[in-house]
Short mmCIF file of C-alpha atoms and ligand atoms in Angstrom, two decimals:
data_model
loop_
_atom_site.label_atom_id
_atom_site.label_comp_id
_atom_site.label_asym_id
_atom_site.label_seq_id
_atom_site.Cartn_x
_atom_site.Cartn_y
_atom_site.Cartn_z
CA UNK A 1 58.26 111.91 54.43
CA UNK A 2 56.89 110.44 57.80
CA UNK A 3 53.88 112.18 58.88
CA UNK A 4 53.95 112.88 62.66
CA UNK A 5 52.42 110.02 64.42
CA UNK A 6 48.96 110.25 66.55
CA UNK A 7 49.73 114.07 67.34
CA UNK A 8 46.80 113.35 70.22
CA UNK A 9 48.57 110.99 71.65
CA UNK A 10 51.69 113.41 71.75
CA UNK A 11 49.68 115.87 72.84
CA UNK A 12 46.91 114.07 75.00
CA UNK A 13 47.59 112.39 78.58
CA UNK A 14 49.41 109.66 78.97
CA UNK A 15 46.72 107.59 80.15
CA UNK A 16 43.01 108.08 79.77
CA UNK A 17 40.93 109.33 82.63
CA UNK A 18 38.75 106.45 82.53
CA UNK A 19 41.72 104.25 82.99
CA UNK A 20 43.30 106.86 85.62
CA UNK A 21 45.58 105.11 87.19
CA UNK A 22 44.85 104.69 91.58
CA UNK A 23 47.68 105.48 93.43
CA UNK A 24 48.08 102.63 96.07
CA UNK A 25 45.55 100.06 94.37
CA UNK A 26 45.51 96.93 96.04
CA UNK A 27 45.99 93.61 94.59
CA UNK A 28 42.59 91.60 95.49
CA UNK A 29 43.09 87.91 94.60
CA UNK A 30 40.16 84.84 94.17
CA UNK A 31 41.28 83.20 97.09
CA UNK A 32 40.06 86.02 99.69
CA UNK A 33 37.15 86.88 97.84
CA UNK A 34 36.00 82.64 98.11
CA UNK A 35 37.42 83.22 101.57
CA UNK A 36 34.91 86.10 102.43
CA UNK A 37 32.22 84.47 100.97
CA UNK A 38 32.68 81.57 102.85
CA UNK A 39 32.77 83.74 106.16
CA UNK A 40 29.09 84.96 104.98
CA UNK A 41 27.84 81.62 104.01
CA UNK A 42 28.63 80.47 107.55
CA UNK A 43 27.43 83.75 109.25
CA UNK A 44 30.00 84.12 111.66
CA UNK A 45 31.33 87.20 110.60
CA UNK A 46 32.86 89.07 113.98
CA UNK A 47 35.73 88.11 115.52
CA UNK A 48 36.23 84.53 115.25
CA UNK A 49 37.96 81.85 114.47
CA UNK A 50 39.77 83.18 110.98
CA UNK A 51 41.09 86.35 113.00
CA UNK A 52 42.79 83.86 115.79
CA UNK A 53 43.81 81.63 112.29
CA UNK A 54 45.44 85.07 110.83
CA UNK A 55 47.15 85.98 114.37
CA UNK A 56 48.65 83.23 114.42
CA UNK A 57 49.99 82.91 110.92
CA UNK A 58 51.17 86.38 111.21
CA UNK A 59 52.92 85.86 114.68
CA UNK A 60 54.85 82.59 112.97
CA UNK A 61 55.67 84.83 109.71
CA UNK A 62 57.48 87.59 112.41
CA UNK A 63 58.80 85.18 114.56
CA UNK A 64 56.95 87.47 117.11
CA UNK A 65 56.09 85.92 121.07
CA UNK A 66 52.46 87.68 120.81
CA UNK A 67 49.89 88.97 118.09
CA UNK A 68 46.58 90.55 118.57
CA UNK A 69 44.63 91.56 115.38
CA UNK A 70 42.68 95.15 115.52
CA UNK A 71 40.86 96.95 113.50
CA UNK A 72 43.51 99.42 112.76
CA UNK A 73 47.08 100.15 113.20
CA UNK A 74 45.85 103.76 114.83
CA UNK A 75 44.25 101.22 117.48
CA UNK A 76 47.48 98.91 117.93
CA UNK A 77 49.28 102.58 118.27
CA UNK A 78 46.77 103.59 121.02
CA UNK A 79 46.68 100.63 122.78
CA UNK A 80 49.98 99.76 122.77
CA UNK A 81 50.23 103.05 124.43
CA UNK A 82 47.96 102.74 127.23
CA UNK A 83 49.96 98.98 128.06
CA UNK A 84 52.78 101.37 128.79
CA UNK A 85 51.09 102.40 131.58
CA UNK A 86 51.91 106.61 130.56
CA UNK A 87 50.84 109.20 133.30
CA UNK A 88 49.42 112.49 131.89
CA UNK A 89 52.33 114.40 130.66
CA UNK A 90 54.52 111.96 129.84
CA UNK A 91 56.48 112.69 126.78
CA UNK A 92 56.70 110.29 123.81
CA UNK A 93 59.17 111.07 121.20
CA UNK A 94 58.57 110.31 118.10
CA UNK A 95 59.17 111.85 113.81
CA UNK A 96 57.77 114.55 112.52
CA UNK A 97 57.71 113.07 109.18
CA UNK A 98 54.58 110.27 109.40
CA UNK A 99 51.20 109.58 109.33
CA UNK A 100 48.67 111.82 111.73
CA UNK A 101 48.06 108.13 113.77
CA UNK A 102 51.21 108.10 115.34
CA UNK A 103 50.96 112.02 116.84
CA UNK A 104 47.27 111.62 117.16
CA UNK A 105 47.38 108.34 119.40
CA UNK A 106 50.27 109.70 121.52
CA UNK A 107 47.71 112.79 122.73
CA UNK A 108 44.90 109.93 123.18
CA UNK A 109 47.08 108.08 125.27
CA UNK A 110 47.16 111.46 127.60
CA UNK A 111 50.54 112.06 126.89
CA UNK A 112 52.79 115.01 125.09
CA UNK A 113 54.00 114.29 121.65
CA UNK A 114 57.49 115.69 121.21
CA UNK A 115 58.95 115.74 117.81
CA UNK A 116 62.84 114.75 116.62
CA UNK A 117 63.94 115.48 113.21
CA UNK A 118 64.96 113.15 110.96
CA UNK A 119 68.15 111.84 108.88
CA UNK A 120 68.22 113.46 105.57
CA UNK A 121 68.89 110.60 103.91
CA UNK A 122 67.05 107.85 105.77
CA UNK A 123 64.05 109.80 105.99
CA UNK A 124 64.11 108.34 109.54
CA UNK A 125 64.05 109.54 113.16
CA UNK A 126 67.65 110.52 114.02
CA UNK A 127 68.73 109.11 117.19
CA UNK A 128 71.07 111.65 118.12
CA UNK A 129 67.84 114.10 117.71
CA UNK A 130 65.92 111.45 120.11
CA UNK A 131 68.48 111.76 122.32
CA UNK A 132 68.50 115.64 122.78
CA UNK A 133 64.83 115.73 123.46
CA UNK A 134 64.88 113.43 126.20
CA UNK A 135 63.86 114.94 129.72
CA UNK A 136 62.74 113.16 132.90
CA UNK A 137 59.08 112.98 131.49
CA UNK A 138 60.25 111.18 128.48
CA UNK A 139 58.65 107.39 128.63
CA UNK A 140 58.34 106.27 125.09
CA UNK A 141 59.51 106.30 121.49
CA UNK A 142 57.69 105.43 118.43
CA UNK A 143 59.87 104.43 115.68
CA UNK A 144 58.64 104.74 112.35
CA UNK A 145 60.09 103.04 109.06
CA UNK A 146 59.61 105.28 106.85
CA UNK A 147 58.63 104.14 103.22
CA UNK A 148 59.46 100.58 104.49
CA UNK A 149 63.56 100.95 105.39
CA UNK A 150 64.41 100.37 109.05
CA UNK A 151 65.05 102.89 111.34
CA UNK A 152 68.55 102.53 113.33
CA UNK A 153 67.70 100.65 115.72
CA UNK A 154 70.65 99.65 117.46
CA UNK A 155 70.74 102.92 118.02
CA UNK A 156 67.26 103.43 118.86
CA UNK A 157 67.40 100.59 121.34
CA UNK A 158 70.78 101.53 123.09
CA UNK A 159 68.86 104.78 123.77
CA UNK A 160 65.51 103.26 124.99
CA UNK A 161 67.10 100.68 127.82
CA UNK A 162 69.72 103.30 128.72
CA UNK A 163 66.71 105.78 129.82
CA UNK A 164 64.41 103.18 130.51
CA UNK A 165 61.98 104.00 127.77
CA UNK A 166 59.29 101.84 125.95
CA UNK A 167 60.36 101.16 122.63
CA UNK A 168 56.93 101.24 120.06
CA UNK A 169 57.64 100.51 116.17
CA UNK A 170 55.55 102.03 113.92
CA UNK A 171 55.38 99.01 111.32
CA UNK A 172 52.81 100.39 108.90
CA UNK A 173 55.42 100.80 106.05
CA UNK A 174 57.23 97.53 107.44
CA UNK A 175 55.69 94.27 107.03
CA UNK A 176 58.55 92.90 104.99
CA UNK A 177 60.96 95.39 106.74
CA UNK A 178 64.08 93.32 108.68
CA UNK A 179 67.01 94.58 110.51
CA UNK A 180 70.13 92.67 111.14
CA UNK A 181 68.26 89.37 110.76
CA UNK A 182 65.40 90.41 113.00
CA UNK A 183 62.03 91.30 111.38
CA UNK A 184 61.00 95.23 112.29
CA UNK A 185 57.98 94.99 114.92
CA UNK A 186 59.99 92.44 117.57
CA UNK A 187 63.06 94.73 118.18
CA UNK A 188 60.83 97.20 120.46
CA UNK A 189 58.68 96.50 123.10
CA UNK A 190 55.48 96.66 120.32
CA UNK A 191 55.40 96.94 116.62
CA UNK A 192 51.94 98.50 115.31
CA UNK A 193 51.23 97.02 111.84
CA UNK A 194 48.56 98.28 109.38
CA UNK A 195 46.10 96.07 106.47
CA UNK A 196 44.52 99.44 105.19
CA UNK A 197 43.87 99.30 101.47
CA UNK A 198 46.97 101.00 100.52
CA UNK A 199 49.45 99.46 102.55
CA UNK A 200 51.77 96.01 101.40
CA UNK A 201 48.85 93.53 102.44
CA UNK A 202 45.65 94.35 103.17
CA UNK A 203 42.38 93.73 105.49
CA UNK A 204 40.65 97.18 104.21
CA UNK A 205 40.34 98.48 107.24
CA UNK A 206 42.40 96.54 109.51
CA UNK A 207 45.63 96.37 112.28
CA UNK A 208 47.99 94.16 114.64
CA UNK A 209 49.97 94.13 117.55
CA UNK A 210 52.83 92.29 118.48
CA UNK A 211 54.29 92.10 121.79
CA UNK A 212 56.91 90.97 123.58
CA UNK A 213 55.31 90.56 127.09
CA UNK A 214 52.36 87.92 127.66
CA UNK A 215 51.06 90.71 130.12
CA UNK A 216 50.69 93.26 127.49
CA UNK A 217 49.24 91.45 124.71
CA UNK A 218 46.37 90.54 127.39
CA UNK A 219 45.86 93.45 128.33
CA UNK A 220 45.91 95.13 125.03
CA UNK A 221 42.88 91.68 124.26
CA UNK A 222 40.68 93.32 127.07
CA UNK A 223 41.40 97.05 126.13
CA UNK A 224 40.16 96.17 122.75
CA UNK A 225 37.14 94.96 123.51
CA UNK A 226 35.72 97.32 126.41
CA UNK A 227 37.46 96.25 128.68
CA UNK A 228 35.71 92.89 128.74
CA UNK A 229 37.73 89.93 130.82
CA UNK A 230 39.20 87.14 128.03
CA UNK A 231 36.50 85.12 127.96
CA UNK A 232 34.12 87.87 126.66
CA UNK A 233 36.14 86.94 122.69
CA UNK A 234 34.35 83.29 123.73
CA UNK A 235 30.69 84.70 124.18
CA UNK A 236 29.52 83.46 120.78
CA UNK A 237 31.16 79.88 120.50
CA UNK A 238 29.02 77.45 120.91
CA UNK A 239 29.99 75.74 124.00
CA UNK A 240 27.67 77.65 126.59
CA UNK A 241 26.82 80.93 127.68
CA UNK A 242 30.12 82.33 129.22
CA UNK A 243 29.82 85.51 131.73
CA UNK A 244 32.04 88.09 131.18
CA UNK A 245 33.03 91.70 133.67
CA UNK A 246 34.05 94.49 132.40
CA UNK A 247 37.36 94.87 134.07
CA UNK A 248 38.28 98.72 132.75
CA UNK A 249 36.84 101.05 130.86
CA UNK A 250 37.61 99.79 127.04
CA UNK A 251 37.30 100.34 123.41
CA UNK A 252 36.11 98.84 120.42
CA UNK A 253 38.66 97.95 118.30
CA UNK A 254 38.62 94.04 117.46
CA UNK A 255 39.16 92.73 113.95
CA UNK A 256 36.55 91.07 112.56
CA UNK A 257 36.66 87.51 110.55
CA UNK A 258 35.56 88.91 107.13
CA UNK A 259 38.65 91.04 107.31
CA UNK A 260 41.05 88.23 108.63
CA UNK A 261 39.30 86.06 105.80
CA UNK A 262 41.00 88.73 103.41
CA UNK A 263 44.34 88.72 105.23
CA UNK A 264 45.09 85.15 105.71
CA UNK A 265 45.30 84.78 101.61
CA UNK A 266 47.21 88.43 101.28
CA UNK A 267 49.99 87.14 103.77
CA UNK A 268 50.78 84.03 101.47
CA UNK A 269 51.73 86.30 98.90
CA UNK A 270 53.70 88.86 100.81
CA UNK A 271 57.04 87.40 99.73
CA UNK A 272 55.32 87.68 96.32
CA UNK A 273 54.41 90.89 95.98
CA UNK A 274 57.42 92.57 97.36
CA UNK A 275 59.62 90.65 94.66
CA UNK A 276 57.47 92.44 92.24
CA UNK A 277 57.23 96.08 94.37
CA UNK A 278 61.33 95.63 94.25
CA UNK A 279 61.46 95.05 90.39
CA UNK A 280 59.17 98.52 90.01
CA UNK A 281 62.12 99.77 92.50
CA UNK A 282 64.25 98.90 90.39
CA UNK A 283 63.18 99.97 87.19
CA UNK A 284 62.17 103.64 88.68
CA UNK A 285 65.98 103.69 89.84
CA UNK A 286 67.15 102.75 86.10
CA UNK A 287 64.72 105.38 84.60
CA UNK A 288 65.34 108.47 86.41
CA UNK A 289 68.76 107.97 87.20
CA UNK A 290 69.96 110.90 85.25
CA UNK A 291 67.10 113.05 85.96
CA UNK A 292 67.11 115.62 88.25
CA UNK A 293 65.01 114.23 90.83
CA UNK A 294 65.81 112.99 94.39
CA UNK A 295 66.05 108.98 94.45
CA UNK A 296 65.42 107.14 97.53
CA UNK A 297 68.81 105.90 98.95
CA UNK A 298 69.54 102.43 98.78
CA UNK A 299 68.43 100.19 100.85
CA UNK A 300 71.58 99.81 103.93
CA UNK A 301 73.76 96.59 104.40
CA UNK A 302 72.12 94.54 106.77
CA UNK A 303 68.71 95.24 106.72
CA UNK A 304 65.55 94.15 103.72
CA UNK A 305 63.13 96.99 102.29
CA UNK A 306 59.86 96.76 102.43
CA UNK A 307 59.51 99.08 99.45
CA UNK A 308 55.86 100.67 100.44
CA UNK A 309 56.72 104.00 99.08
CA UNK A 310 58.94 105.04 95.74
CA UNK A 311 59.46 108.62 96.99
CA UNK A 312 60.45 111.36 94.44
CA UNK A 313 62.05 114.61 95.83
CA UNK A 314 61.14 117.72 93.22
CA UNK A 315 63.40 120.50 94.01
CA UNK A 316 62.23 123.21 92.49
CA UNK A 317 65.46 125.41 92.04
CA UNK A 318 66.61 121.67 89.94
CA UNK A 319 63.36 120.77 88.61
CA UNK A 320 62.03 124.33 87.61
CA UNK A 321 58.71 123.28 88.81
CA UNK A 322 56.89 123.37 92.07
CA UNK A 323 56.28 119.60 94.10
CA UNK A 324 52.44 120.97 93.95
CA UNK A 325 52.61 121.44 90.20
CA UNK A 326 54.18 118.45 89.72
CA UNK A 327 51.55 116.53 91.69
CA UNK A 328 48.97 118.47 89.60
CA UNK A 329 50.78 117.75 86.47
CA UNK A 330 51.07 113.94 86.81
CA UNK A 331 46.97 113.84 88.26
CA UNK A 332 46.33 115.57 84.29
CA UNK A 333 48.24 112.60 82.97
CA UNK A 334 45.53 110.62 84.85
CA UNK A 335 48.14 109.15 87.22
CA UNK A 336 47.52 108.65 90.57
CA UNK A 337 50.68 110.29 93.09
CA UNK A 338 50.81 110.59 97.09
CA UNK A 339 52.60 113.08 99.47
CA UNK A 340 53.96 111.14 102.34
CA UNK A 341 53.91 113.80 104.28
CA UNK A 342 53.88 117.21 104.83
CA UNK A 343 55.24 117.18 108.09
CA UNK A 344 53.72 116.90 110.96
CA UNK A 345 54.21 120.77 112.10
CA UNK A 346 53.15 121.81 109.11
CA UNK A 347 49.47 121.29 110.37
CA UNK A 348 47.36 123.99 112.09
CA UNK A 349 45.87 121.79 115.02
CA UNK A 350 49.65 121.03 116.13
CA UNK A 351 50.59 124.51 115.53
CA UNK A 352 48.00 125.74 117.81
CA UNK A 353 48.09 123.16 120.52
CA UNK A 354 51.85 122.75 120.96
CA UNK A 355 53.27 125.62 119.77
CA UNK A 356 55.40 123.32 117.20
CA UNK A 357 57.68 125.61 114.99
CA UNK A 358 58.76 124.51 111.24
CA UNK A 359 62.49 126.04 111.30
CA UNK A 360 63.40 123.66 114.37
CA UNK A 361 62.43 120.33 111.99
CA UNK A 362 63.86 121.56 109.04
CA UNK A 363 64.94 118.44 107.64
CA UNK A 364 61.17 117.23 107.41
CA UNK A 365 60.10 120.71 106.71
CA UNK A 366 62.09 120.08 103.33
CA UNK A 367 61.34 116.93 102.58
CA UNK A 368 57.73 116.93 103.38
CA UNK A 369 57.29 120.14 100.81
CA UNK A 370 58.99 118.21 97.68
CA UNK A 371 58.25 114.44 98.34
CA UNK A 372 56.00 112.80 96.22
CA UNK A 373 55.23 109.25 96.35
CA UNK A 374 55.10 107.32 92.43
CA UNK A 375 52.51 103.52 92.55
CA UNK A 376 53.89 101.60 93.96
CA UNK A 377 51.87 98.58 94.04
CA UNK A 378 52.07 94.61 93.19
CA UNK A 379 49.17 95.03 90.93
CA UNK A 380 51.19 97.27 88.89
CA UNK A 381 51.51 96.19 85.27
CA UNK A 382 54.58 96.32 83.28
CA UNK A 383 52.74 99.23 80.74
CA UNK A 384 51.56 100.91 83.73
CA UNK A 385 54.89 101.25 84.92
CA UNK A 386 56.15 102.49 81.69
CA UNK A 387 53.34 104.79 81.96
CA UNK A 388 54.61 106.38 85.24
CA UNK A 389 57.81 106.65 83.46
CA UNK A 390 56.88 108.39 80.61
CA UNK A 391 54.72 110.85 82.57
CA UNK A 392 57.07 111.69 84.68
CA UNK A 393 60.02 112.26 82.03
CA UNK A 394 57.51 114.11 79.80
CA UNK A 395 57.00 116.60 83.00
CA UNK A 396 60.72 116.85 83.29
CA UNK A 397 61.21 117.89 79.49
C1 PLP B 1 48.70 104.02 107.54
C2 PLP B 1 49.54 104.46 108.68
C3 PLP B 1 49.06 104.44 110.00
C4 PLP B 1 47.63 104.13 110.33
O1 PLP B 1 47.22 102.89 109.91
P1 PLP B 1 45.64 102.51 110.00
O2 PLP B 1 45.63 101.03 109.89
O3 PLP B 1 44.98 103.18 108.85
O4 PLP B 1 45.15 103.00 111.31
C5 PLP B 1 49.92 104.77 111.03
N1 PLP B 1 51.19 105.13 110.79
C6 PLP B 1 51.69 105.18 109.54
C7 PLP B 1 53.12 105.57 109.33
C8 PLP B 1 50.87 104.87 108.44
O5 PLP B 1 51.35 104.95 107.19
#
């Protein structure tokens, strides 16, 4: 008779905690780390000439007219809102299901955030909600792409010239992301993009802008550096002391060369790691298909994926378990899991300032309180996959 193999590992986690797997790990290769050092070695390590280097490699990989690097996509958000030139109380329309940044810069900007509900199956802003919050204070929208899949934005564009509205993408999720044949982040009038540790290619802290308009990526150049006139990003070259004015009243939110040192590397391998974020896709898709668990839809006609986020939706009149207790169950497995988001009205300081009600977004009411977000990441390996898997099915059981 067999004897019942390794009951502890039947029993036990299915990882270790010291190998506890990070949710949103990112892949760090030799090249950028020979790249940073060289930036020390040579002491130039603001703003300099491997930021401009980085710009412009980005700007050729979007096929965009203008890129400025930042320090954040928060800070490409914010600025990109102050080059629309908003008056205090201006509305901006935007999703209730996303990051704090986009609500947060809207209010920085000086302007109202109003919320529109998204598509239950897109997770995305749905234009016909856009279109019923419109007013005559209305002067932007900030498309997000949620997890990585394009928002409409035919749709979302229609809408925007028809009213005469600034068009912002929220490209965070959507380096990769294309729609139609045009890369997400040059169908608006902006496209924010983020480099933060977690996101498809990374700075660590870090953030760009792409524009459409000369005139706004200059001015969104001086606004990023306090409102110092161009030739203030020349003060430290070495080809004579160059005056600078202070022109408006700024901020401080230039990249700096040890983080464009990092990105010029990561970008050579975006194409690479999304092939290998697709194949996790892929495989989640295979394993849970008959589970009974919300899948992300596929990925429309048209348009490529980024694939930033696997989201999970945990019903619990399906699952007979909470989404909390099955974030807390996978976290005892020693897996690492993410909740992108709890929506945006969900949070007291919104509540309290604008009155925001969870019944009138119920669509990212619900999602927000059962999503949970599996790794996703290209440093992945095929047994830590299979670990997510079998964590996740031994929850289920
Ligand atoms: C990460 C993220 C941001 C903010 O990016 P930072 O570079 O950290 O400022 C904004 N919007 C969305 C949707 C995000 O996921």
């Amino acid at each position: 008779m067999k004897v019942p193999v390794l009951l502890t590992q039947l029993n036990g986690p299915v990882r270790t905690k010291d190998d506890f797997l990070v949710f949103g790990s990112p892949m760090i290769e030799d090249a950028e780390i020979q790249e940073v050092v060289k930036s020390l070695k040579s002491g130039w390590l603001g703003t300099g000439p491997k930021v401009a280097q980085f710009e412009n490699d980005f700007k050729a990989y979007k096929n965009a007219s203008y890129a400025v690097a930042l320090n954040s996509c928060t800070a490409a958000l914010h600025l990109s809102m102050l080059a629309s030139e908003l008056d205090p109380g201006d509305e901006v329309i935007t999703t209730p299901l996303t990051f704090c940044a986009t609500v947060n810069t809207i209010i920085h900007a000086g302007a109202k955030p109003v919320l529109a509900d998204v598509d239950p199956m897109t997770m995305n802003i749905d234009p016909a909600q856009v279109e019923a919050k419109i007013t005559p204070k209305t002067k932007a929208i900030i498309a997000v792409h949620f997890a990585g899949r394009s928002c409409d934005m035919d749709a979302l564009c229609l809408i925007a010239k028809r009213h005469n509205l600034k068009l912002i993408e929220d490209c965070a999720h959507a380096i990769e992301t294309e729609y139609k044949g045009r890369k997400a982040g040059t169908l608006g009038d902006f496209g924010c993009f983020s480099f933060y540790v977690t996101k498809n290619i990374v700075t660590g802290e870090g953030g760009m802008v792409l524009c459409r308009e000369e005139s706004d990526a200059s001015r969104i150049k001086v606004l990023a550096l306090h409102g110092m006139s161009k030739d203030a990003w020349k003060r430290f070259g070495d080809d004579g002391y160059k005056h600078y004015y202070v022109t408006e009243c700024g901020f401080k939110y230039n990249m700096m060369d040890l983080q464009g040192a990092i990105g010029l590397h990561q970008l050579k391998r975006v194409d690479k790691y999304w092939y290998r974020r697709q194949e996790i896709w892929h495989r989640y898709n295979d394993a849970f298909a008959d589970w009974p668990i919300g899948l992300p839809a596929s990925p429309e006609m048209n348009t490529r994926h980024a694939y930033h986020l696997y989201t999970v939706l945990i019903d619990e009149a399906k699952v007979g378990l909470s989404r909390d207790e099955f974030l807390n169950r996978m976290t005892a497995e020693n897996i690492g899991v993410g909740v992108h988001y709890l929506s945006i009205p969900e949070h007291p300081y919104y509540q309290q300032k604008f009155g925001w009600d969870i019944s009138k977004y119920p669509v990212a009411t619900k999602i927000g309180r059962q999503t949970v977000s599996l790794p996703l990441s290209a440093k992945l390996t095929e047994s830590d996959v299979e670990d997510v898997i079998k964590a996740v099915k031994k929850i289920l059981n």
